[in-house]
CSV table of C-alpha atoms in Angstrom, one decimal:
chain,number,residue,atom,x,y,z
I,515,MET,CA,129.7,188.9,194.8
I,516,ALA,CA,130.1,187.2,191.3
I,517,ALA,CA,132.3,184.2,191.7
I,518,VAL,CA,135.7,184.2,190.6
I,519,PRO,CA,136.2,181.5,187.8
I,520,VAL,CA,138.5,178.8,188.8
I,521,GLY,CA,141.1,177.9,185.9
I,522,PRO,CA,142.0,174.0,185.4
I,523,PRO,CA,144.8,172.6,187.6
I,524,VAL,CA,148.1,173.1,186.8
I,525,ARG,CA,149.5,169.9,185.3
I,526,ARG,CA,152.1,168.5,187.9
I,527,ILE,CA,155.1,167.1,186.4
I,528,ARG,CA,155.7,163.5,187.1
I,529,PRO,CA,158.6,162.4,185.0
I,530,TRP,CA,158.5,159.0,186.3
I,531,PRO,CA,158.8,157.2,182.4
I,532,LEU,CA,162.0,159.2,181.9
I,533,GLY,CA,163.1,158.0,185.7
I,534,THR,CA,162.1,154.4,184.9
I,535,ALA,CA,163.9,154.6,181.1
I,536,LEU,CA,167.1,155.8,182.9
I,537,ALA,CA,167.1,153.4,185.7
I,538,LEU,CA,166.9,150.7,183.3
I,539,THR,CA,169.7,151.6,181.6
I,540,ALA,CA,171.5,152.3,184.4
I,541,GLY,CA,170.9,148.8,185.7
I,542,ALA,CA,171.6,147.0,182.5
I,543,THR,CA,175.2,148.9,182.5
I,544,THR,CA,175.7,147.9,185.8
I,545,VAL,CA,175.0,144.2,185.0
I,546,LEU,CA,177.5,144.5,182.2
I,547,LEU,CA,180.0,146.1,184.1
I,548,LEU,CA,179.7,143.4,187.1
I,549,ALA,CA,180.1,140.7,184.4
I,550,GLY,CA,183.3,142.1,182.9
I,551,THR,CA,183.9,145.0,180.6
I,552,GLN,CA,184.7,142.6,177.8
I,553,TRP,CA,180.8,142.4,177.4
I,554,LEU,CA,180.5,146.2,176.4
I,555,ASN,CA,182.9,145.1,173.5
I,556,HIS,CA,180.7,142.4,172.4
I,557,PRO,CA,179.2,143.1,168.9
I,558,ALA,CA,175.7,142.4,170.0
I,559,VAL,CA,175.8,144.9,173.0
I,560,GLN,CA,177.7,147.3,170.4
I,561,ALA,CA,174.8,146.8,168.2
I,562,TRP,CA,172.2,147.5,170.4
I,563,ARG,CA,173.8,150.5,172.0
I,564,THR,CA,173.8,151.9,168.5
I,565,VAL,CA,170.7,151.2,167.6
I,566,CYS,CA,168.9,152.5,170.9
I,567,LEU,CA,171.2,155.7,170.5
I,568,ALA,CA,170.3,155.9,167.1
I,569,ILE,CA,166.4,155.7,167.3
I,570,THR,CA,166.5,158.5,170.4
I,571,VAL,CA,168.7,160.8,168.7
I,572,GLN,CA,167.0,160.5,165.7
I,573,ALA,CA,163.6,161.2,167.0
I,574,LEU,CA,164.5,163.5,169.9
I,575,PRO,CA,164.4,166.7,167.6
I,576,PHE,CA,161.3,166.2,166.5
I,577,LEU,CA,159.9,165.2,169.9
I,578,LEU,CA,161.1,168.6,171.1
I,579,LEU,CA,159.7,170.2,168.0
I,580,GLY,CA,156.2,168.5,169.0
I,581,THR,CA,156.4,169.5,172.6
I,582,ALA,CA,157.4,172.9,171.9
I,583,LEU,CA,154.3,173.2,169.4
I,584,SER,CA,151.8,171.7,172.3
I,585,GLY,CA,153.4,174.1,174.8
I,586,ALA,CA,153.1,177.2,172.5
I,587,ILE,CA,149.3,176.0,171.4
I,588,ASN,CA,148.2,175.7,175.4
I,589,ALA,CA,149.8,179.2,176.1
I,590,PHE,CA,149.5,181.3,173.1
I,591,VAL,CA,146.7,180.2,170.8
I,592,PRO,CA,143.2,181.1,171.4
I,593,ALA,CA,141.1,178.4,172.7
I,594,ASP,CA,138.5,178.4,170.0
I,595,LEU,CA,140.9,178.8,167.0
I,596,PHE,CA,140.8,175.2,166.0
I,597,THR,CA,137.2,174.7,166.7
I,598,ARG,CA,136.3,177.7,164.3
I,599,VAL,CA,138.6,176.5,161.6
I,600,LEU,CA,137.5,173.0,161.5
I,601,PRO,CA,133.9,172.0,160.5
I,602,LYS,CA,131.2,171.9,163.0
I,603,ARG,CA,130.4,168.2,162.0
I,604,PRO,CA,132.7,165.8,163.5
I,605,ALA,CA,132.4,163.5,160.4
I,606,LEU,CA,133.7,166.2,158.2
I,607,ALA,CA,136.3,167.5,160.7
I,608,VAL,CA,138.0,164.1,160.5
I,609,PRO,CA,139.3,164.0,157.1
I,610,VAL,CA,140.1,167.9,156.9
I,611,ALA,CA,142.2,167.2,160.1
I,612,GLY,CA,144.0,164.3,158.1
I,613,VAL,CA,144.8,166.6,155.1
I,614,ALA,CA,146.0,169.4,157.7
I,615,GLY,CA,148.7,166.8,158.8
I,616,ALA,CA,150.5,167.9,155.9
I,617,VAL,CA,151.6,171.2,157.3
I,618,LEU,CA,153.7,169.7,160.2
I,619,PRO,CA,157.3,168.5,158.8
I,620,GLY,CA,158.0,166.2,161.7
I,621,CYS,CA,157.7,162.3,162.8
I,622,GLU,CA,155.3,160.7,164.7
I,623,CYS,CA,157.1,161.9,168.1
I,624,ALA,CA,156.1,165.3,167.1
I,625,SER,CA,152.1,164.6,166.4
I,626,VAL,CA,151.8,162.8,169.8
I,627,PRO,CA,152.0,166.1,171.9
I,628,VAL,CA,150.5,168.4,169.4
I,629,ALA,CA,147.3,165.9,168.9
I,630,SER,CA,147.2,165.9,172.8
I,631,SER,CA,147.3,169.8,173.1
I,632,LEU,CA,144.4,169.9,170.1
I,633,ILE,CA,142.0,167.6,172.3
I,634,ARG,CA,142.8,169.8,175.5
I,635,ARG,CA,141.7,172.9,173.3
I,636,GLY,CA,138.2,171.4,172.5
I,637,VAL,CA,138.9,169.7,169.2
I,638,THR,CA,136.9,166.5,168.9
I,639,PRO,CA,139.4,163.4,169.6
I,640,ALA,CA,138.3,161.7,166.1
I,641,ALA,CA,139.8,164.9,164.1
I,642,ALA,CA,143.0,164.8,166.7
I,643,PHE,CA,143.8,161.2,165.9
I,644,ALA,CA,143.3,161.8,162.4
I,645,PHE,CA,146.1,164.6,162.3
I,646,LEU,CA,148.2,162.4,164.6
I,647,LEU,CA,148.3,159.6,162.0
I,648,SER,CA,148.6,161.4,158.9
I,649,ALA,CA,151.1,164.3,160.2
I,650,PRO,CA,154.1,162.0,160.1
I,651,ALA,CA,153.4,160.2,156.8
I,652,ILE,CA,152.2,162.6,154.3
I,653,ASN,CA,154.2,165.7,155.0
I,654,PRO,CA,156.2,167.3,152.4
I,655,VAL,CA,159.5,166.2,154.0
I,656,VAL,CA,158.3,162.5,154.2
I,657,LEU,CA,156.9,162.5,150.6
I,658,THR,CA,160.1,163.9,149.3
I,659,ALA,CA,162.3,161.2,151.1
I,660,THR,CA,159.8,158.7,149.3
I,661,ALA,CA,160.4,160.0,145.9
I,662,VAL,CA,163.9,160.2,146.5
I,663,ALA,CA,164.3,156.4,148.0
I,664,PHE,CA,161.9,155.1,144.9
I,665,PRO,CA,163.5,157.0,142.2
I,666,GLY,CA,161.6,156.8,138.9
I,667,ASN,CA,158.5,155.1,140.7
I,668,PRO,CA,155.9,157.9,141.6
I,669,ALA,CA,153.4,155.6,141.8
I,670,MET,CA,154.9,154.7,145.5
I,671,VAL,CA,154.5,157.9,146.6
I,672,ALA,CA,151.2,158.5,145.8
I,673,ALA,CA,150.3,155.0,147.1
I,674,ARG,CA,152.0,155.9,150.3
I,675,LEU,CA,150.1,159.4,150.0
I,676,LEU,CA,146.2,157.8,149.6
I,677,ALA,CA,146.9,154.8,151.7
I,678,SER,CA,148.0,157.0,154.7
I,679,LEU,CA,145.1,159.5,154.1
I,680,ALA,CA,142.5,156.6,153.9
I,681,THR,CA,144.0,154.9,157.1
I,682,ALA,CA,143.9,158.4,159.3
I,683,ALA,CA,140.3,158.9,157.8
I,684,VAL,CA,139.1,155.8,158.6
I,685,MET,CA,140.6,155.6,162.2
I,686,GLY,CA,139.0,158.9,162.9
I,687,TRP,CA,135.6,157.7,161.8
I,688,LEU,CA,135.9,154.6,163.8
I,689,TRP,CA,136.7,156.7,167.0
I,690,LEU,CA,133.3,158.5,166.3
I,691,TRP,CA,131.6,155.3,166.0
I,692,LEU,CA,133.5,153.3,168.7
I,693,GLY,CA,135.6,155.3,170.5
I,694,LYS,CA,135.1,155.8,174.4
I,695,GLU,CA,136.5,158.8,176.4
I,696,GLU,CA,136.9,157.1,179.4
I,697,TRP,CA,139.8,155.1,177.5
I,698,LEU,CA,141.6,158.5,177.7
I,699,ARG,CA,143.6,159.9,180.9
I,700,PRO,CA,141.3,162.3,182.7
I,701,LEU,CA,143.6,165.3,182.2
I,702,LEU,CA,142.2,165.1,178.5
I,703,ARG,CA,138.4,164.7,179.2
I,704,HIS,CA,138.6,168.3,181.0
I,705,ARG,CA,139.2,170.2,177.8
I,706,HIS,CA,141.6,172.6,178.9
I,707,THR,CA,141.1,176.0,177.9
I,708,GLY,CA,144.7,176.9,177.6
I,709,HIS,CA,146.1,180.4,179.0
I,710,ARG,CA,144.5,181.4,182.2
I,711,HIS,CA,143.6,185.3,183.0
I,712,GLY,CA,146.5,186.5,185.4
I,713,HIS,CA,149.0,184.0,184.5
I,714,SER,CA,152.3,184.5,182.4
I,715,ARG,CA,152.0,183.1,179.2
I,716,TRP,CA,155.5,182.0,179.2
I,717,THR,CA,155.3,180.7,182.5
I,718,GLU,CA,152.5,178.4,181.0
I,719,PHE,CA,154.4,177.4,177.9
I,720,ARG,CA,157.4,176.4,179.7
I,721,LEU,CA,155.7,174.5,182.5
I,722,GLY,CA,153.8,172.6,179.4
I,723,PHE,CA,156.8,171.9,177.6
I,724,GLN,CA,158.6,170.7,180.5
I,725,HIS,CA,155.8,168.2,181.6
I,726,ASP,CA,155.0,167.0,177.8
I,727,PHE,CA,158.9,166.5,177.3
I,728,LEU,CA,159.8,164.9,180.4
I,729,HIS,CA,156.6,162.5,180.3
I,730,ALA,CA,157.0,161.6,176.4
I,731,GLY,CA,160.7,161.6,176.5
I,732,GLY,CA,160.7,158.8,179.1
I,733,PHE,CA,158.5,156.5,176.6
I,734,LEU,CA,160.7,157.6,173.7
I,735,VAL,CA,163.6,155.9,175.2
I,736,LEU,CA,161.9,152.9,176.4
I,737,GLY,CA,160.4,152.2,172.9
I,738,ALA,CA,164.0,152.6,171.6
I,739,MET,CA,165.4,150.3,173.9
I,740,ALA,CA,162.8,147.7,172.9
I,741,ALA,CA,163.4,148.5,169.3
I,742,ALA,CA,167.1,147.9,169.5
I,743,THR,CA,166.5,144.6,171.4
I,744,PHE,CA,164.4,143.2,168.5
I,745,ASN,CA,167.4,144.4,165.9
I,746,VAL,CA,169.9,142.6,167.8
I,747,THR,CA,168.2,139.1,168.6
I,748,VAL,CA,166.3,138.4,165.3
I,749,PRO,CA,168.7,137.0,162.5
I,750,GLY,CA,168.5,138.3,158.8
I,751,SER,CA,167.4,134.7,158.0
I,752,VAL,CA,163.9,135.4,159.2
I,753,LEU,CA,163.5,138.2,156.3
I,754,ASP,CA,164.3,135.8,153.7
I,755,ALA,CA,161.9,133.1,155.0
I,756,PHE,CA,159.2,135.8,154.5
I,757,SER,CA,159.7,137.1,151.4
I,758,GLY,CA,158.5,134.4,149.1
I,759,SER,CA,154.9,134.5,150.2
I,760,PRO,CA,152.8,137.5,148.9
I,761,TRP,CA,150.1,137.7,151.7
I,762,LEU,CA,153.0,136.7,154.4
I,763,SER,CA,155.4,139.3,153.1
I,764,VAL,CA,152.8,142.1,153.8
I,765,LEU,CA,152.1,141.0,157.4
I,766,PHE,CA,155.7,140.5,157.9
I,767,LEU,CA,157.0,143.9,156.7
I,768,ALA,CA,153.9,145.5,158.6
I,769,ALA,CA,155.0,144.0,162.0
I,770,LEU,CA,158.6,144.9,160.9
I,771,ALA,CA,157.6,148.2,160.7
I,772,VAL,CA,156.1,148.4,164.4
I,773,LEU,CA,159.0,146.4,166.0
I,774,LEU,CA,162.0,148.6,164.0
I,775,ALA,CA,160.6,152.0,165.0
I,776,VAL,CA,162.4,153.9,162.1
I,777,CYS,CA,161.6,157.6,161.8
I,778,SER,CA,159.2,158.4,159.1
I,779,GLU,CA,161.8,160.7,157.4
I,780,ALA,CA,164.1,157.7,157.2
I,781,ASP,CA,161.7,154.4,156.9
I,782,ALA,CA,161.4,155.1,153.0
I,783,PHE,CA,165.2,154.2,152.3
I,784,VAL,CA,164.9,151.1,154.9
I,785,ALA,CA,161.7,150.1,152.4
I,786,ALA,CA,163.8,150.4,149.4
I,787,SER,CA,166.7,148.3,150.7
I,788,LEU,CA,164.1,145.4,151.0
I,789,THR,CA,164.4,144.2,147.5
I,790,GLY,CA,163.3,140.9,148.0
I,791,PHE,CA,159.9,141.9,149.1
I,792,SER,CA,157.0,142.9,146.8
I,793,PRO,CA,156.0,146.6,146.3
I,794,THR,CA,152.8,146.1,148.2
I,795,ALA,CA,154.6,144.6,151.0
I,796,ARG,CA,157.1,147.6,151.0
I,797,LEU,CA,154.0,149.9,150.9
I,798,ALA,CA,152.8,148.5,154.1
I,799,PHE,CA,156.0,148.9,155.8
I,800,LEU,CA,155.7,152.7,155.0
I,801,VAL,CA,152.2,153.1,155.9
I,802,VAL,CA,152.3,151.0,159.3
I,803,GLY,CA,155.6,152.3,160.4
I,804,PRO,CA,154.6,156.0,160.7
I,805,MET,CA,151.5,155.3,162.6
I,806,VAL,CA,152.3,152.4,164.8
I,807,ASP,CA,155.9,151.6,166.3
I,808,LEU,CA,157.3,150.5,169.7
I,809,LYS,CA,158.0,153.9,170.6
I,810,LEU,CA,154.8,155.4,169.3
I,811,ILE,CA,152.8,152.9,171.3
I,812,ALA,CA,155.0,153.9,174.4
I,813,LEU,CA,154.6,157.8,173.6
I,814,GLN,CA,150.6,157.1,173.1
I,815,ALA,CA,150.2,155.1,176.4
I,816,GLY,CA,152.2,157.9,178.5
I,817,THR,CA,150.0,160.5,176.8
I,818,PHE,CA,146.6,159.1,176.2
I,819,GLY,CA,146.5,156.0,178.4
I,820,ARG,CA,147.2,152.8,178.0
I,821,ALA,CA,143.5,151.6,177.7
I,822,PHE,CA,143.5,153.9,174.8
I,823,ALA,CA,146.9,153.1,173.3
I,824,TRP,CA,146.4,149.0,172.9
I,825,ARG,CA,142.9,149.4,171.4
I,826,PHE,CA,144.1,152.2,168.9
I,827,SER,CA,147.3,150.6,167.9
I,828,THR,CA,145.7,147.3,167.0
I,829,ALA,CA,143.0,148.9,165.2
I,830,THR,CA,145.3,151.1,163.3
I,831,THR,CA,147.6,148.3,162.3
I,832,VAL,CA,144.5,146.3,160.7
I,833,VAL,CA,143.2,149.3,158.7
I,834,ALA,CA,146.9,150.4,157.8
I,835,VAL,CA,147.4,146.9,156.2
I,836,ALA,CA,144.1,146.7,154.7
I,837,ALA,CA,144.4,150.1,153.0
I,838,SER,CA,148.0,149.3,151.8
I,839,VAL,CA,146.9,145.9,150.4
I,840,LEU,CA,144.0,147.7,148.3
I,841,ILE,CA,145.8,150.7,147.2
I,842,GLY,CA,149.0,149.1,146.5
I,843,GLY,CA,147.2,146.3,144.5
I,844,ALA,CA,145.4,149.2,142.5
I,845,LEU,CA,148.4,151.4,141.9
I,846,LEU,CA,151.9,149.2,142.3
């Protein structure tokens, strides 16, 4: 009798990141209440609460979109579709996947679960990571918002497009050269083939969506809390101290993009408001932010693993800053 093929194990729902975030929030609230309700009305506490909620609420719809797309890909899309569409050679699949990022009108929160799903479906991780980086930076919504924020300055839109694509492609090629699959979570190494015969596609969609949303949602809240803490504790005078130096201003705005964790649909308006900084420094803010910020690092750590997240985020920051300086210096 022929052996019945055994499908991949069902993913268990482990919502500990969301539980951790809720526990931290509840603990902080309890401390404030025990210290006296007047602390809740303190301007710093109100600002922290506002920023934290703003980042979470701003990113939540796109996280829902991304996890829904991830679940739909796993349950309904044929397993070999992406491997048939992308070039067979990984070195060529990387730039193609980077350009394909333009079709997803979402932010970085949506691209993480989609990239994870692509890897599980057999797409080379290098191409999936190129998509992950380019999707939140070059989609039509982001480029339109950039054009509105910088009226009469199409060079800024072009510079953002080119620098983001260059960063995504270089990072994909770097993964082909230096990346190791043991840095990824074991679940991603098994090349999950999606729908299993005899199982309901809608049930698989529901379970996949539930797992991804609970897992990524907790890290989103943690990242939003960290970004809100930075917003409240760092005075505005620090911004003025760095704006006078061309090189320090680029590095400072790149670091600021990581810490502020502004959604890519809104970051152009923040960059446009930083009038004391050079165009190249503001370009670095626009290129680094959608690829590396606190909430995105947290999402990557929860999805791909911490060993991957710190290596990938560090290398991405360096490449993004270099691309911004080179392309910004030529176009701006």
